Coordinates of C-alpha atoms and ligand atoms in Angstrom, one line a residue:
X107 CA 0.0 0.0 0.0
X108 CA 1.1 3.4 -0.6
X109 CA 2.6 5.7 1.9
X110 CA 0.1 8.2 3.8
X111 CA 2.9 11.2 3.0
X112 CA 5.7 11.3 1.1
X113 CA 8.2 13.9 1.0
X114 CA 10.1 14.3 -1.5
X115 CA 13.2 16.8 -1.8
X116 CA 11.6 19.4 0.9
X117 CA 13.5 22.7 1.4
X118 CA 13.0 25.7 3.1
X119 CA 14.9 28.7 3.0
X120 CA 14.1 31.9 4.8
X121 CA 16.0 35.1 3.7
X122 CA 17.8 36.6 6.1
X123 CA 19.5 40.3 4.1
X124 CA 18.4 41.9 0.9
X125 CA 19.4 43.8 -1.2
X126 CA 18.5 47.4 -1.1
X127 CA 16.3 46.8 -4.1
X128 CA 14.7 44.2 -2.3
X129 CA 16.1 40.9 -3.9
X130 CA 17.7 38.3 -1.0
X131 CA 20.8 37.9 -1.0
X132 CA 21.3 35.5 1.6
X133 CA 19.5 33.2 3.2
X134 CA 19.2 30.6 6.2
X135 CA 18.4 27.2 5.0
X136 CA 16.6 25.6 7.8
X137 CA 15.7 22.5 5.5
X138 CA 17.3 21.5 2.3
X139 CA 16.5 18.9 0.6
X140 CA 14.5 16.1 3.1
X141 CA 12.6 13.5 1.9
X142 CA 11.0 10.3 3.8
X143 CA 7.5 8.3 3.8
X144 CA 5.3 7.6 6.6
X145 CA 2.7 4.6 6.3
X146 CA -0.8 4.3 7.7
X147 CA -0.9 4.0 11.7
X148 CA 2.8 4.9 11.5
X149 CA 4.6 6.9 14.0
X150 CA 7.7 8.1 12.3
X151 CA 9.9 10.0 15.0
X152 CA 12.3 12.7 14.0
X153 CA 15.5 13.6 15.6
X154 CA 18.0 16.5 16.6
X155 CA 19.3 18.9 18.1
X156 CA 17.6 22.4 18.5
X157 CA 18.0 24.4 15.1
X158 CA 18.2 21.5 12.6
X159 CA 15.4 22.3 11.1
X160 CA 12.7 19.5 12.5
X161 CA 10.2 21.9 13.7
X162 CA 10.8 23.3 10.0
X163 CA 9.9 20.3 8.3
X164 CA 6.9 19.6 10.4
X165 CA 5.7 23.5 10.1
X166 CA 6.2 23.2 6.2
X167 CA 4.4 20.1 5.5
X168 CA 1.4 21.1 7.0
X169 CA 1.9 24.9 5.0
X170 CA 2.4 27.1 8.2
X171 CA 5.1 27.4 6.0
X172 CA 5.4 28.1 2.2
X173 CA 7.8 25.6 1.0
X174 CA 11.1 26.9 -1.4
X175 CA 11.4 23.6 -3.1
X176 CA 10.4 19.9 -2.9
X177 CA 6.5 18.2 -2.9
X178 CA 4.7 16.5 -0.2
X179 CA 1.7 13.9 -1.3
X180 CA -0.9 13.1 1.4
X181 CA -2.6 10.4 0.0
X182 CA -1.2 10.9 -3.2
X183 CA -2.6 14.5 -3.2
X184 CA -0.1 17.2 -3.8
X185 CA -0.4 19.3 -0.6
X186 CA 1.4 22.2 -2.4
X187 CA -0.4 23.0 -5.0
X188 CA -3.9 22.8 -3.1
X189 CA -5.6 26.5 -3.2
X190 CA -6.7 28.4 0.1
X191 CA -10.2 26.4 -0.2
X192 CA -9.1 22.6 -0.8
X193 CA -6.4 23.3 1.9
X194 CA -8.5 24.5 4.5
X195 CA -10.6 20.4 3.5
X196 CA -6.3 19.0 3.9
X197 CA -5.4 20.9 7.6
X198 CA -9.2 18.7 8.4
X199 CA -6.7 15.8 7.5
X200 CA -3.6 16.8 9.1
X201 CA -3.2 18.1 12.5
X202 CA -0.3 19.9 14.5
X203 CA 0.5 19.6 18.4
X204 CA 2.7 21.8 19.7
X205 CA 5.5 21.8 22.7
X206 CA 4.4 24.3 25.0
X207 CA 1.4 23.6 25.9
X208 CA 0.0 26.8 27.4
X209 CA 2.0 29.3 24.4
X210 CA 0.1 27.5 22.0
X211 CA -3.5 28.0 23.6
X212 CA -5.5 31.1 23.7
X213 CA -5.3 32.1 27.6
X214 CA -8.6 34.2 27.0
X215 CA -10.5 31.4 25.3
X216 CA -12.4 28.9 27.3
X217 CA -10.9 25.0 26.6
X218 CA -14.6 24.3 25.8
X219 CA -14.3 27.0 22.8
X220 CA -10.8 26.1 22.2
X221 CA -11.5 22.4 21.6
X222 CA -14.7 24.0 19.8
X223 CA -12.9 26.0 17.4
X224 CA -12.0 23.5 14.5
X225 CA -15.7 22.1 14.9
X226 CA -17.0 25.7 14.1
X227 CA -14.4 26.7 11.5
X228 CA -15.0 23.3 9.5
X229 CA -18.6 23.2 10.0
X230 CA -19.1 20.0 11.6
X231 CA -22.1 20.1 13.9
X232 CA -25.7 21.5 13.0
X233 CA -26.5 22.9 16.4
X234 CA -25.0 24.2 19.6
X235 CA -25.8 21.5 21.8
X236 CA -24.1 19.3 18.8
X237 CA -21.2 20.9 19.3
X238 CA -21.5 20.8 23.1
X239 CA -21.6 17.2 22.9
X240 CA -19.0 16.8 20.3
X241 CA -16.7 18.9 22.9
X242 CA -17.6 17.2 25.7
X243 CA -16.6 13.5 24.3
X244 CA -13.6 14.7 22.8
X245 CA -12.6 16.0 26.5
X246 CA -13.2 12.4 27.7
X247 CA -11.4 11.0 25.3
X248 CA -8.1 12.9 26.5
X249 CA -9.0 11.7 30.0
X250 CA -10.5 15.4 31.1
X251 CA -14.2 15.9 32.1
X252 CA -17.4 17.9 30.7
X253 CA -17.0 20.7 33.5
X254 CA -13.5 21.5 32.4
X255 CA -14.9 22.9 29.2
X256 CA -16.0 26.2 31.0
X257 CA -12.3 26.9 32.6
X258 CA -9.5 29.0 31.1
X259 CA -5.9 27.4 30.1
X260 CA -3.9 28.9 33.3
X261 CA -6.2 26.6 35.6
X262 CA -4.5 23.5 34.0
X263 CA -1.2 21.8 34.8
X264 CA 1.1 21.3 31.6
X265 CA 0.1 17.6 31.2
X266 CA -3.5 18.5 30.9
X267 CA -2.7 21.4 28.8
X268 CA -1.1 19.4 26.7
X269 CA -4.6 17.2 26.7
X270 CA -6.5 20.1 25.8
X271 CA -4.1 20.8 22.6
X272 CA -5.0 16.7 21.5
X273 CA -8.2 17.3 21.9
X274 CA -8.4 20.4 19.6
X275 CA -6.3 18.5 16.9
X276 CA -8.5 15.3 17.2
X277 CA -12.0 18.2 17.0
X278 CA -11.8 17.6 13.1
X279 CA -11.0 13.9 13.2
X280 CA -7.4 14.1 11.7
X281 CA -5.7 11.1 10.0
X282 CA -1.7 12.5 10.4
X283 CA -1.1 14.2 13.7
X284 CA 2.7 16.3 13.8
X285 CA 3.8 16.0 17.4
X286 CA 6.0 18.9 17.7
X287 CA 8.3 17.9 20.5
X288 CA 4.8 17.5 22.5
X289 CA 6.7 16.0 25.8
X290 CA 10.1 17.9 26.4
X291 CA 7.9 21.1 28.2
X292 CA 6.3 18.6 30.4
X293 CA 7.7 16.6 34.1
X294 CA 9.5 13.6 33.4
X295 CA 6.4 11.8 35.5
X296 CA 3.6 13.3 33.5
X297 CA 5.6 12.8 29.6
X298 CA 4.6 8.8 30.3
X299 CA 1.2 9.6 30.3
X300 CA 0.6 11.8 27.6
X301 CA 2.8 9.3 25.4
X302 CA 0.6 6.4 26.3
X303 CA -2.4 8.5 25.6
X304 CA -1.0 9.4 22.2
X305 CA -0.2 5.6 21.5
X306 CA -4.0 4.3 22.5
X307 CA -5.4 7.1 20.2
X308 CA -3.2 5.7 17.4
X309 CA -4.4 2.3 17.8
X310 CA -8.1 3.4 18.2
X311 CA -8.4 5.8 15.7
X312 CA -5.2 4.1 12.9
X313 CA -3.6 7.8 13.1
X314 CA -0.1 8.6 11.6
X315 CA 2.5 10.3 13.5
X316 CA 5.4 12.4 12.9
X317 CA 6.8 12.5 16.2
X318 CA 9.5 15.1 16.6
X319 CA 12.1 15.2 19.3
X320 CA 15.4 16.5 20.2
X321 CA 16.4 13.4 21.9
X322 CA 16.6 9.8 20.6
X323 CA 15.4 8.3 23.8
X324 CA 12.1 10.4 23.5
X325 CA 11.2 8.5 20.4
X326 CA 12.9 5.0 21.1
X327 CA 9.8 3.4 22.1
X328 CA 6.9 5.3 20.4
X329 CA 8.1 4.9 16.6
X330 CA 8.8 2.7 14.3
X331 CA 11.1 4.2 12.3
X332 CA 13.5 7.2 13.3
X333 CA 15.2 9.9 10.8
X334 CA 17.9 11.8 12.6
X335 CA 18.5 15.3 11.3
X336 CA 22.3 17.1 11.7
X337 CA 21.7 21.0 9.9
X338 CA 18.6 20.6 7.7
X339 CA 19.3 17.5 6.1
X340 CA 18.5 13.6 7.3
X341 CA 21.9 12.0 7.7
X342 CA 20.4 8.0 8.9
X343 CA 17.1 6.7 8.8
X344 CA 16.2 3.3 9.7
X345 CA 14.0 1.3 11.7
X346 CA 13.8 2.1 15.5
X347 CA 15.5 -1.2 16.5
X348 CA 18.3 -1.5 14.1
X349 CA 18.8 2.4 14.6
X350 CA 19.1 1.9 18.4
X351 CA 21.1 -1.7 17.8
X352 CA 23.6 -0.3 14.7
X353 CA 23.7 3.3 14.4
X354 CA 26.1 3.9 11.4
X355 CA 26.9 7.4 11.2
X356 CA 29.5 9.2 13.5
X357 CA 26.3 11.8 14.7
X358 CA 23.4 9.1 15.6
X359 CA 26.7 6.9 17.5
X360 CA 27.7 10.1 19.7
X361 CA 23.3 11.2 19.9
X362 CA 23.0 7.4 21.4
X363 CA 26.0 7.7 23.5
X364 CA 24.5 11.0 25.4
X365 CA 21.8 8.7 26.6
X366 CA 21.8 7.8 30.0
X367 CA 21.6 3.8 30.8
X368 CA 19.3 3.0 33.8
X369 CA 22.4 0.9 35.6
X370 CA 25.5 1.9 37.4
X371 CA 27.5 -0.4 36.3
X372 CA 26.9 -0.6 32.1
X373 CA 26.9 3.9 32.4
X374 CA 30.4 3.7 34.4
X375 CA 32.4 1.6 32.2
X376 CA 30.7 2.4 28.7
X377 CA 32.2 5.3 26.5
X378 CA 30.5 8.3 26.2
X379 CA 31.0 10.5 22.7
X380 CA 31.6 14.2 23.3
X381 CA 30.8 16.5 20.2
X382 CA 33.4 18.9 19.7
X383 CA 32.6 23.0 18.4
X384 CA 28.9 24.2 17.6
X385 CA 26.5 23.5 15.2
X386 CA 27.6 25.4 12.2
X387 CA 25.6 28.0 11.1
X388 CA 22.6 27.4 8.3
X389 CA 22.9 30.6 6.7
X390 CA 26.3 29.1 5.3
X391 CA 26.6 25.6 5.8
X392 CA 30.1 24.0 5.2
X393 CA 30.7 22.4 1.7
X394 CA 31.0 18.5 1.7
X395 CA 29.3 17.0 4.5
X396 CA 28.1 19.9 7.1
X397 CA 29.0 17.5 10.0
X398 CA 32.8 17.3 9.2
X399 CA 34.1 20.2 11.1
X400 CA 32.9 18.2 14.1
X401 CA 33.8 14.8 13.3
X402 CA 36.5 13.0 14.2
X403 CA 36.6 10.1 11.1
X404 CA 36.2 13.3 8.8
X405 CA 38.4 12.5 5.6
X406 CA 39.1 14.8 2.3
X407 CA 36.4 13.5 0.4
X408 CA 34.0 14.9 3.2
X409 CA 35.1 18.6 2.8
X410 CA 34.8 18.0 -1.2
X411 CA 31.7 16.2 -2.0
X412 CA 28.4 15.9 0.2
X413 CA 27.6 12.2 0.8
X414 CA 24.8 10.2 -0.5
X415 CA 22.0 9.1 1.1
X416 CA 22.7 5.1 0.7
X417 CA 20.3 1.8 1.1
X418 CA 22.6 -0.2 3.4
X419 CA 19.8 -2.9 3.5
X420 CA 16.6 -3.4 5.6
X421 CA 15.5 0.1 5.2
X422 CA 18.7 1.2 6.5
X423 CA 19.7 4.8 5.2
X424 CA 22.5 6.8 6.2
X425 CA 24.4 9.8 4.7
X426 CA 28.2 9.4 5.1
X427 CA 31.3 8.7 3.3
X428 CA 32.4 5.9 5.8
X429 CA 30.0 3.9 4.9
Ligands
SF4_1528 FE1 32.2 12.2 9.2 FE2 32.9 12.3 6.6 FE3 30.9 10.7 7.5 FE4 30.6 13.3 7.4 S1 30.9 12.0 5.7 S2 30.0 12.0 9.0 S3 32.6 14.0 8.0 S4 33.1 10.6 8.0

């Protein structure tokens, strides 16, 4: 069966200086050149650190971003050439949840005409008590109550916040949710629940997730594939096991090696990988492969030419000379 999305060859620049006649001149490439699939009931998760351009790629697909290059197919529909009309019917079909939880929620709104607002904009119930009840239910469904539906965002803890933001992207009965890192605002105790609230609405309702996170261990267990992203582009991609098991590329190996191991004795003798420098700047990435300057198997073929994204078997793909 077909993939629910394909991306293919997504970029997204944003110009940063023009010229004084108003051409750009330069500009920050926050995504260049992406592409993966995600299948039915999928979660894929997506991985890096802050300003590699995840959030990017999940803002873009949905068009809260215009793209600069590439295509996205959601069903085999071309999301970027829908007009404003047929892409107000796709965003019914794709959802966003966002990481903080209370920036992303209208403190002056009640959650009842929060959670309402997709049912009014997309015209789904007939009457107000409709709509009551279609608010109501979806509140149960994220484990909150009818009476909630009258309070205001700032009476909420961040876990249930982060309820009333599911709620509001199930209102319109989505089919591909984008989980913008939805757990790294929340308490270590509370992320559990909201990730196995996220996983029974999957199985329930056969939704597709792209699951973004700045950490691998965030996504370890909730998705079936992982992409990990170094400076806009995917450097490996491969299934969650295997990934975890044989990471092949010199950033996923020192990404995995930052992760604490739950016993003293495997975490005091295993060898931790320390990443030299920053994160180079997008606006003028380095030539070759942008992770050289801070890798320490970098060669002179990685300065001249940008490796390949290669099939090393079982879905296995990874983006470095080494290999
Ligand atoms: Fe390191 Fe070269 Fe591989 Fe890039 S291509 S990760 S610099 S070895």
């Amino acid at each position: 069966m077909a993939p629910l999305i394909e991306v293919k060859n997504l970029k997204k620049y944003f110009v940063v200086a023009r010229t004084r006649l108003g051409a750009p001149k330069s500009w920050l490439k926050a995504v260049d050149d992406v592409s993966f699939t995600i299948d039915r009931g999928e979660t894929l998760g997506l991985v890096g650190e802050s300003g590699c351009g995840k959030t990017t790629v999940g803002r873009t697909i949905c068009r809260l971003y215009e793209p600069t290059g590439g295509e996205v197919l959601f069903d085999g529909q071309p999301v970027f050439k829908l007009d404003r009309r047929e892409m107000l019917a796709m965003r019914r079909k794709m959802q966003m949840i966002f990481q903080d939880p209370y920036a992303s929620l209208n403190p002056r709104m009640t959650v009842g005409d929060i959670v309402g607002e997709p049912i009014d904009i997309h015209r789904l119930a007939s009457s107000k008590a409709e709509r009551d009840e279609m608010v109501h239910e979806l509140l149960h469904t994220v484990g909150l109550s009818p009476e909630h539906a009258a309070r205001f965002p700032h009476e909420f803890s961040g876990g249930q916040r982060q309820r009333i933001g599911v709620a509001r992207a199930l209102a319109v009965n989505p089919s591909f949710i984008i989980c913008d890192e939805p757990i790294s605002a929340l308490d270590v105790s509370i992320q559990a629940q909201i990730i196995n609230m996220l996983e029974e609405l999957q199985e329930k309702r056969g939704l597709s997730y792209l699951f973004i996170a700045h950490d691998l261990s965030m996504v370890k267990h909730t998705s079936r594939r992982v992409a990990v992203m170094y400076l806009g582009k995917i450097v490996e991609l491969a299934e969650s096991v295997e990934l975890y098991r044989n990471p092949l590329h010199p950033y996923t190996k020192a990404l995995l090696s930052a992760i604490p191991i739950p016993d003293p004795d495997v975490e005091r003798t295993r060898h931790r990988i320390i990443l030299e420098g920053d994160v180079p700047s997008p606006i003028d990435p380095p030539a070759g492969c942008r992770f050289r300057g801070r890798c320490s198997y970098a060669m002179p073929v990685c300065a001249e030419q940008e490796p390949p994204m290669r099939d090393v078997g079982d879905g296995h793909h990874v983006a470095c000379h080494l290999i």
